[in-house]
PDB file of C-alpha atoms in Angstrom:
ATOM      1  CA  MET A   1      30.437 -77.135  -8.867  1.00 54.00           C
ATOM      2  CA  ALA A   2      29.626 -75.124 -12.104  1.00 57.00           C
ATOM      3  CA  LYS A   3      28.811 -72.143 -10.184  1.00 63.00           C
ATOM      4  CA  LYS A   4      32.220 -72.409  -8.315  1.00 65.00           C
ATOM      5  CA  LYS A   5      34.330 -72.691 -11.567  1.00 67.00           C
ATOM      6  CA  LYS A   6      32.441 -69.640 -12.978  1.00 70.00           C
ATOM      7  CA  TRP A   7      33.371 -67.944 -10.017  1.00 74.00           C
ATOM      8  CA  LYS A   8      36.884 -68.614 -10.339  1.00 76.00           C
ATOM      9  CA  ARG A   9      36.919 -67.519 -13.680  1.00 79.00           C
ATOM     10  CA  TYR A  10      35.690 -63.910 -12.699  1.00 80.00           C
ATOM     11  CA  ILE A  11      38.170 -63.779  -9.685  1.00 82.00           C
ATOM     12  CA  PRO A  12      41.302 -61.790 -11.923  1.00 84.00           C
ATOM     13  CA  PHE A  13      38.817 -59.709 -13.063  1.00 83.00           C
ATOM     14  CA  TYR A  14      37.469 -58.714  -9.467  1.00 85.00           C
ATOM     15  CA  VAL A  15      41.488 -58.291  -8.745  1.00 88.00           C
ATOM     16  CA  MET A  16      41.960 -55.899 -11.488  1.00 90.00           C
ATOM     17  CA  VAL A  17      39.037 -53.635 -10.149  1.00 90.00           C
ATOM     18  CA  LEU A  18      39.996 -53.737  -6.556  1.00 91.00           C
ATOM     19  CA  PRO A  19      42.721 -51.121  -6.674  1.00 91.00           C
ATOM     20  CA  GLY A  20      40.413 -48.753  -8.779  1.00 90.00           C
ATOM     21  CA  LEU A  21      37.521 -49.611  -6.301  1.00 91.00           C
ATOM     22  CA  LEU A  22      39.920 -48.791  -3.081  1.00 93.00           C
ATOM     23  CA  TYR A  23      41.174 -45.892  -4.311  1.00 92.00           C
ATOM     24  CA  LEU A  24      37.190 -44.623  -5.158  1.00 90.00           C
ATOM     25  CA  ILE A  25      36.219 -45.494  -1.367  1.00 92.00           C
ATOM     26  CA  ILE A  26      39.082 -43.831   0.142  1.00 91.00           C
ATOM     27  CA  ASN A  27      39.323 -40.880  -1.778  1.00 88.00           C
ATOM     28  CA  ASN A  28      35.941 -40.235  -2.708  1.00 83.00           C
ATOM     29  CA  TYR A  29      33.807 -41.819  -0.222  1.00 87.00           C
ATOM     30  CA  ILE A  30      35.321 -41.822   3.194  1.00 87.00           C
ATOM     31  CA  PRO A  31      36.080 -37.996   3.112  1.00 84.00           C
ATOM     32  CA  MET A  32      32.098 -37.587   2.452  1.00 84.00           C
ATOM     33  CA  PHE A  33      31.504 -37.585   5.987  1.00 84.00           C
ATOM     34  CA  GLY A  34      32.897 -33.892   6.167  1.00 84.00           C
ATOM     35  CA  ILE A  35      29.671 -32.754   4.474  1.00 86.00           C
ATOM     36  CA  VAL A  36      28.170 -32.613   8.324  1.00 87.00           C
ATOM     37  CA  MET A  37      30.360 -29.390   8.597  1.00 87.00           C
ATOM     38  CA  ALA A  38      28.319 -27.426   6.074  1.00 88.00           C
ATOM     39  CA  PHE A  39      25.492 -27.735   8.880  1.00 89.00           C
ATOM     40  CA  LYS A  40      27.763 -27.206  11.950  1.00 86.00           C
ATOM     41  CA  LYS A  41      29.030 -23.952  13.921  1.00 86.00           C
ATOM     42  CA  LEU A  42      32.799 -24.957  13.688  1.00 82.00           C
ATOM     43  CA  ASN A  43      34.602 -25.103  16.940  1.00 82.00           C
ATOM     44  CA  PHE A  44      37.812 -26.742  16.870  1.00 79.00           C
ATOM     45  CA  ALA A  45      38.007 -26.810  20.278  1.00 81.00           C
ATOM     46  CA  LYS A  46      35.070 -29.329  20.400  1.00 84.00           C
ATOM     47  CA  GLY A  47      35.773 -31.033  17.050  1.00 82.00           C
ATOM     48  CA  ILE A  48      33.644 -31.817  14.257  1.00 82.00           C
ATOM     49  CA  TRP A  49      30.956 -34.299  15.969  1.00 83.00           C
ATOM     50  CA  GLY A  50      31.311 -31.997  19.111  1.00 85.00           C
ATOM     51  CA  SER A  51      30.288 -28.291  17.605  1.00 87.00           C
ATOM     52  CA  PRO A  52      26.891 -27.317  17.597  1.00 88.00           C
ATOM     53  CA  TRP A  53      24.210 -27.729  14.753  1.00 88.00           C
ATOM     54  CA  CYS A  54      23.569 -24.601  13.085  1.00 86.00           C
ATOM     55  CA  GLY A  55      20.947 -25.917  10.275  1.00 83.00           C
ATOM     56  CA  LEU A  56      21.307 -23.802   7.010  1.00 84.00           C
ATOM     57  CA  ASP A  57      22.937 -21.024   8.405  1.00 85.00           C
ATOM     58  CA  ASN A  58      26.157 -21.272   6.651  1.00 83.00           C
ATOM     59  CA  PHE A  59      24.023 -21.511   3.372  1.00 84.00           C
ATOM     60  CA  LYS A  60      22.067 -18.478   4.248  1.00 82.00           C
ATOM     61  CA  PHE A  61      25.086 -16.479   4.537  1.00 79.00           C
ATOM     62  CA  LEU A  62      26.530 -17.637   1.228  1.00 77.00           C
ATOM     63  CA  PHE A  63      23.687 -16.460  -0.715  1.00 79.00           C
ATOM     64  CA  GLN A  64      23.209 -13.440   1.239  1.00 79.00           C
ATOM     65  CA  SER A  65      26.606 -12.039   0.600  1.00 75.00           C
ATOM     66  CA  LYS A  66      27.506 -10.007  -2.494  1.00 77.00           C
ATOM     67  CA  ASP A  67      29.835 -12.712  -3.856  1.00 78.00           C
ATOM     68  CA  ALA A  68      27.009 -15.157  -4.465  1.00 81.00           C
ATOM     69  CA  PHE A  69      25.535 -13.671  -7.561  1.00 84.00           C
ATOM     70  CA  ILE A  70      29.136 -12.994  -8.863  1.00 87.00           C
ATOM     71  CA  ILE A  71      30.636 -16.223  -8.552  1.00 87.00           C
ATOM     72  CA  THR A  72      27.708 -18.448  -9.662  1.00 85.00           C
ATOM     73  CA  ARG A  73      27.517 -15.721 -12.773  1.00 88.00           C
ATOM     74  CA  ASN A  74      31.111 -16.392 -13.213  1.00 90.00           C
ATOM     75  CA  THR A  75      31.225 -20.010 -12.810  1.00 89.00           C
ATOM     76  CA  VAL A  76      28.101 -20.762 -15.183  1.00 88.00           C
ATOM     77  CA  LEU A  77      28.884 -18.232 -17.847  1.00 91.00           C
ATOM     78  CA  TYR A  78      32.574 -19.393 -18.452  1.00 93.00           C
ATOM     79  CA  ASN A  79      31.554 -22.957 -18.333  1.00 90.00           C
ATOM     80  CA  ILE A  80      29.183 -22.330 -21.077  1.00 90.00           C
ATOM     81  CA  ALA A  81      31.564 -20.312 -23.244  1.00 93.00           C
ATOM     82  CA  PHE A  82      34.077 -23.217 -22.640  1.00 93.00           C
ATOM     83  CA  PHE A  83      31.661 -25.765 -23.904  1.00 91.00           C
ATOM     84  CA  LEU A  84      30.619 -24.071 -26.976  1.00 92.00           C
ATOM     85  CA  VAL A  85      34.026 -22.286 -28.041  1.00 94.00           C
ATOM     86  CA  GLY A  86      35.891 -25.790 -27.251  1.00 92.00           C
ATOM     87  CA  THR A  87      33.441 -28.052 -29.235  1.00 92.00           C
ATOM     88  CA  VAL A  88      33.164 -25.503 -32.512  1.00 93.00           C
ATOM     89  CA  LEU A  89      37.269 -25.830 -32.328  1.00 94.00           C
ATOM     90  CA  SER A  90      37.844 -29.259 -31.597  1.00 93.00           C
ATOM     91  CA  VAL A  91      35.339 -30.678 -34.028  1.00 93.00           C
ATOM     92  CA  THR A  92      36.951 -28.450 -36.328  1.00 92.00           C
ATOM     93  CA  PHE A  93      40.553 -29.731 -35.976  1.00 92.00           C
ATOM     94  CA  ALA A  94      39.409 -33.164 -35.875  1.00 91.00           C
ATOM     95  CA  ILE A  95      37.745 -32.893 -39.331  1.00 90.00           C
ATOM     96  CA  MET A  96      40.646 -31.002 -40.734  1.00 91.00           C
ATOM     97  CA  ILE A  97      43.294 -33.449 -39.094  1.00 91.00           C
ATOM     98  CA  ASN A  98      41.151 -36.304 -40.746  1.00 87.00           C
ATOM     99  CA  GLU A  99      41.834 -34.858 -43.987  1.00 86.00           C
ATOM    100  CA  ILE A 100      45.398 -35.130 -43.707  1.00 86.00           C
ATOM    101  CA  ARG A 101      46.697 -37.813 -46.078  1.00 84.00           C
ATOM    102  CA  SER A 102      50.276 -37.997 -44.807  1.00 87.00           C
ATOM    103  CA  LYS A 103      50.523 -39.909 -41.689  1.00 86.00           C
ATOM    104  CA  PHE A 104      53.574 -37.928 -40.544  1.00 89.00           C
ATOM    105  CA  SER A 105      52.053 -34.624 -40.870  1.00 88.00           C
ATOM    106  CA  LYS A 106      48.498 -35.974 -39.023  1.00 88.00           C
ATOM    107  CA  LYS A 107      50.919 -37.024 -35.955  1.00 88.00           C
ATOM    108  CA  LEU A 108      52.586 -34.006 -36.102  1.00 90.00           C
ATOM    109  CA  TYR A 109      49.485 -31.728 -36.174  1.00 89.00           C
ATOM    110  CA  GLN A 110      47.875 -33.856 -33.402  1.00 89.00           C
ATOM    111  CA  THR A 111      50.765 -33.596 -31.211  1.00 89.00           C
ATOM    112  CA  LEU A 112      51.199 -29.956 -31.368  1.00 91.00           C
ATOM    113  CA  ILE A 113      47.722 -29.231 -30.555  1.00 90.00           C
ATOM    114  CA  LEU A 114      47.745 -31.715 -27.794  1.00 90.00           C
ATOM    115  CA  LEU A 115      50.941 -30.295 -26.369  1.00 91.00           C
ATOM    116  CA  PRO A 116      49.514 -27.247 -24.388  1.00 92.00           C
ATOM    117  CA  TYR A 117      47.054 -30.068 -22.886  1.00 92.00           C
ATOM    118  CA  LEU A 118      49.825 -31.739 -21.105  1.00 90.00           C
ATOM    119  CA  MET A 119      51.512 -28.601 -19.627  1.00 91.00           C
ATOM    120  CA  SER A 120      50.524 -27.731 -16.014  1.00 91.00           C
ATOM    121  CA  TRP A 121      48.502 -24.501 -15.426  1.00 92.00           C
ATOM    122  CA  VAL A 122      51.890 -23.128 -13.742  1.00 91.00           C
ATOM    123  CA  VAL A 123      54.038 -23.434 -16.819  1.00 92.00           C
ATOM    124  CA  VAL A 124      51.046 -21.754 -18.882  1.00 94.00           C
ATOM    125  CA  SER A 125      50.664 -18.847 -16.454  1.00 93.00           C
ATOM    126  CA  TYR A 126      54.419 -18.110 -16.893  1.00 92.00           C
ATOM    127  CA  LEU A 127      53.727 -18.178 -20.740  1.00 92.00           C
ATOM    128  CA  VAL A 128      50.773 -15.930 -20.500  1.00 93.00           C
ATOM    129  CA  TYR A 129      52.752 -13.356 -18.403  1.00 92.00           C
ATOM    130  CA  VAL A 130      55.425 -13.280 -21.128  1.00 91.00           C
ATOM    131  CA  PHE A 131      53.037 -11.779 -23.335  1.00 91.00           C
ATOM    132  CA  LEU A 132      50.637  -9.784 -20.646  1.00 90.00           C
ATOM    133  CA  SER A 133      53.609  -8.212 -18.496  1.00 86.00           C
ATOM    134  CA  GLY A 134      53.355  -4.605 -17.895  1.00 77.00           C
ATOM    135  CA  GLU A 135      56.895  -3.804 -18.617  1.00 75.00           C
ATOM    136  CA  ASN A 136      57.960  -6.335 -21.037  1.00 80.00           C
ATOM    137  CA  GLY A 137      55.222  -8.174 -22.348  1.00 85.00           C
ATOM    138  CA  LEU A 138      55.262  -8.930 -25.867  1.00 89.00           C
ATOM    139  CA  LEU A 139      51.840  -7.464 -26.552  1.00 90.00           C
ATOM    140  CA  ASN A 140      52.932  -4.296 -24.791  1.00 88.00           C
ATOM    141  CA  THR A 141      56.021  -4.429 -26.845  1.00 88.00           C
ATOM    142  CA  LEU A 142      54.075  -4.552 -29.984  1.00 89.00           C
ATOM    143  CA  LEU A 143      51.598  -1.593 -29.030  1.00 87.00           C
ATOM    144  CA  THR A 144      54.487   0.647 -28.722  1.00 87.00           C
ATOM    145  CA  LYS A 145      55.889   0.008 -31.647  1.00 88.00           C
ATOM    146  CA  MET A 146      52.616   0.482 -33.409  1.00 88.00           C
ATOM    147  CA  GLY A 147      52.524   4.016 -31.634  1.00 84.00           C
ATOM    148  CA  MET A 148      49.765   2.893 -29.067  1.00 84.00           C
ATOM    149  CA  GLU A 149      49.588   3.106 -25.496  1.00 86.00           C
ATOM    150  CA  THR A 150      50.282   0.165 -23.224  1.00 86.00           C
ATOM    151  CA  VAL A 151      48.094  -1.668 -21.282  1.00 87.00           C
ATOM    152  CA  ASN A 152      48.240  -3.062 -17.601  1.00 89.00           C
ATOM    153  CA  TRP A 153      46.584  -6.192 -18.446  1.00 90.00           C
ATOM    154  CA  TYR A 154      46.635  -7.194 -14.766  1.00 90.00           C
ATOM    155  CA  GLN A 155      44.539  -4.286 -13.801  1.00 89.00           C
ATOM    156  CA  GLU A 156      41.878  -4.339 -16.352  1.00 90.00           C
ATOM    157  CA  PRO A 157      38.835  -6.496 -15.703  1.00 91.00           C
ATOM    158  CA  LYS A 158      37.159  -5.895 -19.345  1.00 91.00           C
ATOM    159  CA  TYR A 159      39.838  -7.913 -21.208  1.00 92.00           C
ATOM    160  CA  TRP A 160      39.876 -11.026 -19.006  1.00 94.00           C
ATOM    161  CA  PRO A 161      36.697 -13.114 -19.979  1.00 94.00           C
ATOM    162  CA  PHE A 162      38.369 -13.364 -23.674  1.00 94.00           C
ATOM    163  CA  ILE A 163      41.820 -13.978 -22.525  1.00 94.00           C
ATOM    164  CA  LEU A 164      40.272 -16.922 -20.007  1.00 94.00           C
ATOM    165  CA  ILE A 165      38.257 -18.250 -22.929  1.00 95.00           C
ATOM    166  CA  PHE A 166      41.418 -18.175 -25.529  1.00 95.00           C
ATOM    167  CA  VAL A 167      43.651 -19.862 -23.083  1.00 95.00           C
ATOM    168  CA  ASN A 168      41.244 -22.537 -21.872  1.00 94.00           C
ATOM    169  CA  ALA A 169      40.618 -23.460 -25.590  1.00 94.00           C
ATOM    170  CA  TRP A 170      44.409 -23.351 -26.434  1.00 94.00           C
ATOM    171  CA  LYS A 171      45.338 -25.669 -23.470  1.00 94.00           C
ATOM    172  CA  GLY A 172      42.127 -28.154 -23.425  1.00 91.00           C
ATOM    173  CA  VAL A 173      41.285 -28.148 -27.568  1.00 92.00           C
ATOM    174  CA  GLY A 174      43.645 -30.868 -28.256  1.00 90.00           C
ATOM    175  CA  TYR A 175      42.285 -33.504 -25.630  1.00 90.00           C
ATOM    176  CA  SER A 176      38.659 -32.499 -26.872  1.00 90.00           C
ATOM    177  CA  MET A 177      39.923 -33.197 -30.445  1.00 92.00           C
ATOM    178  CA  ILE A 178      41.371 -36.359 -29.857  1.00 91.00           C
ATOM    179  CA  ILE A 179      37.930 -37.730 -28.608  1.00 90.00           C
ATOM    180  CA  TYR A 180      36.141 -36.262 -31.910  1.00 92.00           C
ATOM    181  CA  LEU A 181      39.144 -37.414 -34.090  1.00 90.00           C
ATOM    182  CA  SER A 182      38.526 -41.185 -32.589  1.00 89.00           C
ATOM    183  CA  SER A 183      34.715 -40.803 -33.365  1.00 89.00           C
ATOM    184  CA  ILE A 184      35.323 -39.520 -36.978  1.00 89.00           C
ATOM    185  CA  VAL A 185      37.923 -42.408 -37.341  1.00 86.00           C
ATOM    186  CA  GLY A 186      35.243 -45.065 -36.583  1.00 86.00           C
ATOM    187  CA  ILE A 187      32.766 -43.755 -39.202  1.00 85.00           C
ATOM    188  CA  GLY A 188      32.763 -46.412 -42.028  1.00 83.00           C
ATOM    189  CA  GLN A 189      34.104 -45.109 -45.295  1.00 83.00           C
ATOM    190  CA  ASP A 190      30.984 -46.608 -47.091  1.00 84.00           C
ATOM    191  CA  TYR A 191      28.936 -43.563 -46.202  1.00 83.00           C
ATOM    192  CA  TYR A 192      31.396 -41.316 -47.871  1.00 84.00           C
ATOM    193  CA  GLU A 193      32.120 -43.826 -50.915  1.00 84.00           C
ATOM    194  CA  ALA A 194      28.402 -43.625 -51.598  1.00 86.00           C
ATOM    195  CA  ALA A 195      28.196 -39.886 -50.927  1.00 85.00           C
ATOM    196  CA  LYS A 196      31.048 -39.387 -53.464  1.00 85.00           C
ATOM    197  CA  ILE A 197      29.060 -41.551 -56.203  1.00 84.00           C
ATOM    198  CA  ASP A 198      25.906 -39.257 -55.413  1.00 81.00           C
ATOM    199  CA  GLY A 199      28.405 -36.272 -56.383  1.00 83.00           C
ATOM    200  CA  ALA A 200      28.591 -34.756 -52.765  1.00 82.00           C
ATOM    201  CA  GLY A 201      31.630 -32.680 -52.243  1.00 83.00           C
ATOM    202  CA  LYS A 202      33.755 -32.572 -49.304  1.00 83.00           C
ATOM    203  CA  LEU A 203      31.593 -29.896 -47.308  1.00 86.00           C
ATOM    204  CA  GLN A 204      28.466 -31.692 -48.387  1.00 88.00           C
ATOM    205  CA  GLN A 205      30.067 -34.929 -46.685  1.00 87.00           C
ATOM    206  CA  ILE A 206      30.797 -33.065 -43.481  1.00 86.00           C
ATOM    207  CA  LYS A 207      27.294 -31.771 -43.260  1.00 87.00           C
ATOM    208  CA  SER A 208      25.288 -34.717 -44.117  1.00 86.00           C
ATOM    209  CA  ILE A 209      27.749 -37.429 -42.848  1.00 88.00           C
ATOM    210  CA  THR A 210      30.578 -36.539 -40.212  1.00 88.00           C
ATOM    211  CA  LEU A 211      28.749 -33.857 -38.053  1.00 88.00           C
ATOM    212  CA  PRO A 212      25.438 -36.107 -37.757  1.00 88.00           C
ATOM    213  CA  LEU A 213      27.368 -39.352 -36.955  1.00 88.00           C
ATOM    214  CA  LEU A 214      29.229 -36.848 -34.227  1.00 89.00           C
ATOM    215  CA  ARG A 215      26.102 -36.170 -32.567  1.00 86.00           C
ATOM    216  CA  PRO A 216      26.063 -39.251 -29.838  1.00 84.00           C
ATOM    217  CA  THR A 217      29.735 -37.990 -28.976  1.00 86.00           C
ATOM    218  CA  MET A 218      28.408 -34.566 -28.712  1.00 87.00           C
ATOM    219  CA  ILE A 219      25.760 -35.363 -26.615  1.00 84.00           C
ATOM    220  CA  THR A 220      27.875 -37.243 -24.189  1.00 82.00           C
ATOM    221  CA  LEU A 221      30.394 -34.535 -23.934  1.00 85.00           C
ATOM    222  CA  PHE A 222      27.528 -32.163 -23.187  1.00 83.00           C
ATOM    223  CA  ILE A 223      25.946 -34.232 -20.551  1.00 80.00           C
ATOM    224  CA  LEU A 224      29.445 -34.423 -18.827  1.00 79.00           C
ATOM    225  CA  SER A 225      29.829 -30.447 -19.306  1.00 83.00           C
ATOM    226  CA  ILE A 226      26.384 -29.933 -17.814  1.00 81.00           C
ATOM    227  CA  GLY A 227      27.346 -31.931 -14.655  1.00 75.00           C
ATOM    228  CA  GLN A 228      30.446 -29.848 -14.406  1.00 79.00           C
ATOM    229  CA  ILE A 229      28.576 -26.538 -15.081  1.00 82.00           C
ATOM    230  CA  PHE A 230      29.128 -25.344 -11.207  1.00 82.00           C
ATOM    231  CA  ARG A 231      32.825 -26.254 -11.232  1.00 83.00           C
ATOM    232  CA  SER A 232      35.620 -24.364 -12.631  1.00 85.00           C
ATOM    233  CA  ASP A 233      39.538 -25.257 -13.363  1.00 87.00           C
ATOM    234  CA  PHE A 234      40.981 -23.625 -10.325  1.00 88.00           C
ATOM    235  CA  GLY A 235      44.145 -23.918 -12.034  1.00 90.00           C
ATOM    236  CA  LEU A 236      42.830 -21.460 -14.812  1.00 92.00           C
ATOM    237  CA  PHE A 237      41.015 -18.918 -12.535  1.00 91.00           C
ATOM    238  CA  TYR A 238      44.114 -18.905  -9.971  1.00 90.00           C
ATOM    239  CA  GLN A 239      47.186 -18.947 -11.946  1.00 90.00           C
ATOM    240  CA  ILE A 240      46.619 -17.016 -15.410  1.00 92.00           C
ATOM    241  CA  PRO A 241      45.292 -14.068 -13.623  1.00 91.00           C
ATOM    242  CA  ARG A 242      47.878 -14.506 -10.670  1.00 87.00           C
ATOM    243  CA  ASN A 243      45.307 -14.165  -8.313  1.00 83.00           C
ATOM    244  CA  SER A 244      44.936 -10.391  -8.694  1.00 84.00           C
ATOM    245  CA  GLY A 245      42.389  -8.586  -6.433  1.00 83.00           C
ATOM    246  CA  THR A 246      41.390  -6.088  -8.941  1.00 88.00           C
ATOM    247  CA  LEU A 247      40.254  -8.705 -11.499  1.00 89.00           C
ATOM    248  CA  TYR A 248      37.967 -10.398  -8.829  1.00 88.00           C
ATOM    249  CA  ASN A 249      34.948  -9.471  -9.911  1.00 89.00           C
ATOM    250  CA  VAL A 250      35.282 -11.241 -13.397  1.00 91.00           C
ATOM    251  CA  THR A 251      37.952 -14.091 -12.409  1.00 90.00           C
ATOM    252  CA  ARG A 252      36.754 -15.537  -9.212  1.00 88.00           C
ATOM    253  CA  THR A 253      34.522 -18.756  -9.269  1.00 89.00           C
ATOM    254  CA  LEU A 254      32.835 -21.220  -7.009  1.00 85.00           C
ATOM    255  CA  ASP A 255      36.073 -23.213  -6.676  1.00 86.00           C
ATOM    256  CA  MET A 256      38.116 -19.885  -6.175  1.00 87.00           C
ATOM    257  CA  TYR A 257      35.643 -18.973  -3.417  1.00 84.00           C
ATOM    258  CA  ILE A 258      35.845 -22.145  -1.354  1.00 83.00           C
ATOM    259  CA  TYR A 259      39.658 -21.751  -1.715  1.00 85.00           C
ATOM    260  CA  GLN A 260      40.067 -18.326  -0.355  1.00 82.00           C
ATOM    261  CA  MET A 261      37.021 -19.020   2.363  1.00 80.00           C
ATOM    262  CA  LEU A 262      39.414 -22.392   3.277  1.00 79.00           C
ATOM    263  CA  MET A 263      42.749 -20.807   3.140  1.00 79.00           C
ATOM    264  CA  GLN A 264      42.634 -17.191   3.585  1.00 76.00           C
ATOM    265  CA  ASN A 265      39.575 -17.030   5.801  1.00 76.00           C
ATOM    266  CA  SER A 266      40.088 -20.247   7.606  1.00 77.00           C
ATOM    267  CA  ASP A 267      36.182 -20.992   7.276  1.00 79.00           C
ATOM    268  CA  TYR A 268      35.935 -24.590   6.956  1.00 83.00           C
ATOM    269  CA  ALA A 269      31.862 -24.479   7.400  1.00 84.00           C
ATOM    270  CA  MET A 270      31.318 -21.834   4.922  1.00 81.00           C
ATOM    271  CA  SER A 271      33.716 -23.348   2.104  1.00 83.00           C
ATOM    272  CA  THR A 272      32.184 -26.838   3.001  1.00 85.00           C
ATOM    273  CA  ALA A 273      28.516 -25.292   2.645  1.00 85.00           C
ATOM    274  CA  ALA A 274      29.875 -23.538  -0.850  1.00 83.00           C
ATOM    275  CA  SER A 275      31.507 -27.168  -1.966  1.00 83.00           C
ATOM    276  CA  PHE A 276      28.221 -28.800  -1.198  1.00 85.00           C
ATOM    277  CA  TYR A 277      26.011 -26.446  -2.746  1.00 84.00           C
ATOM    278  CA  GLN A 278      28.335 -27.019  -5.996  1.00 82.00           C
ATOM    279  CA  ALA A 279      27.765 -30.859  -5.887  1.00 82.00           C
ATOM    280  CA  ILE A 280      24.034 -30.963  -5.320  1.00 83.00           C
ATOM    281  CA  VAL A 281      23.412 -28.480  -8.079  1.00 81.00           C
ATOM    282  CA  GLY A 282      26.055 -30.214 -10.456  1.00 80.00           C
ATOM    283  CA  PHE A 283      23.956 -33.681  -9.864  1.00 82.00           C
ATOM    284  CA  VAL A 284      20.569 -32.329 -10.314  1.00 83.00           C
ATOM    285  CA  LEU A 285      22.013 -30.643 -13.683  1.00 81.00           C
ATOM    286  CA  ILE A 286      23.302 -33.748 -14.793  1.00 80.00           C
ATOM    287  CA  VAL A 287      20.410 -36.017 -14.470  1.00 82.00           C
ATOM    288  CA  ALA A 288      18.214 -33.401 -16.096  1.00 82.00           C
ATOM    289  CA  ALA A 289      20.203 -33.278 -18.745  1.00 79.00           C
ATOM    290  CA  ASN A 290      20.273 -36.821 -19.477  1.00 79.00           C
ATOM    291  CA  ALA A 291      16.406 -36.770 -19.099  1.00 83.00           C
ATOM    292  CA  LEU A 292      16.310 -34.199 -21.539  1.00 79.00           C
ATOM    293  CA  VAL A 293      18.407 -35.880 -23.990  1.00 76.00           C
ATOM    294  CA  ARG A 294      16.672 -39.427 -23.315  1.00 80.00           C
ATOM    295  CA  ARG A 295      13.151 -37.901 -24.278  1.00 80.00           C
ATOM    296  CA  ILE A 296      14.607 -36.417 -27.693  1.00 75.00           C
ATOM    297  CA  ASP A 297      16.750 -39.618 -28.273  1.00 72.00           C
ATOM    298  CA  LYS A 298      16.591 -42.441 -25.994  1.00 74.00           C
ATOM    299  CA  SER A 299      19.645 -44.031 -27.633  1.00 71.00           C
ATOM    300  CA  SER A 300      22.091 -40.972 -26.936  1.00 66.00           C
ATOM    301  CA  SER A 301      21.557 -40.774 -23.077  1.00 70.00           C
ATOM    302  CA  ILE A 302      24.219 -41.917 -20.849  1.00 68.00           C
ATOM    303  CA  PHE A 303      21.695 -43.709 -18.469  1.00 70.00           C
TER     304      PHE A 303
END
């Protein structure tokens, strides 16, 4: 009888979990049967299950193509740069905003920094185009007034690693800043008061208290970013360069490759193979990163 009452007490919680669980099953698990396309020589007339098996031929074609190194290099290096630049900027802004004493000013700056994150990549791409347009772009107008030659930005690959890193940081730093700011707010004031009594200045307090206590948050975001290192934000790499073929050498990532194989070449088997490769490597990396963190500091690991 006691167990029955206990079960009834938990029913509302299970009901609350049900919508999210159904979404997870329908959106994430049921479509997983499509992974078999990566190992099939897909024939639409025969269907997925009727098509002949081809083993690892799709993967061999992917890795033997000239694009394999480029898309892997771009995906990994961009994600490393995004994490490093984003972490430095997010922590810096979080510390600076935490030092603002006016509540109105603090909320104002939080809103202004977070605002780009709420914009879609389509809107951001038009904002970037306003600056980089070859004819009437603000940057080219400024270069002309300074007596310098204009630049056809959408035809010059050498500038785009810096442009993409800058745009990604500008758009995403607000969200990461909120995470770090919430961690800083949770730090007890006793630490800072004790540091002041010992004569520590503001920079010393940040170095000796704030940054060490932010380490668990940084490690958690690091592990999550490692798991996403083989993924890229499709909106960033598709919308911002405006899908310019001249820039593919520096803007083409795994997600862009999967999209192009799927939508332009209609090669469902190849795009599935690339996506499966992406998912497996991401899973292995996140497990390995968590294991490494657990060996160094067990309390900071996710699992």
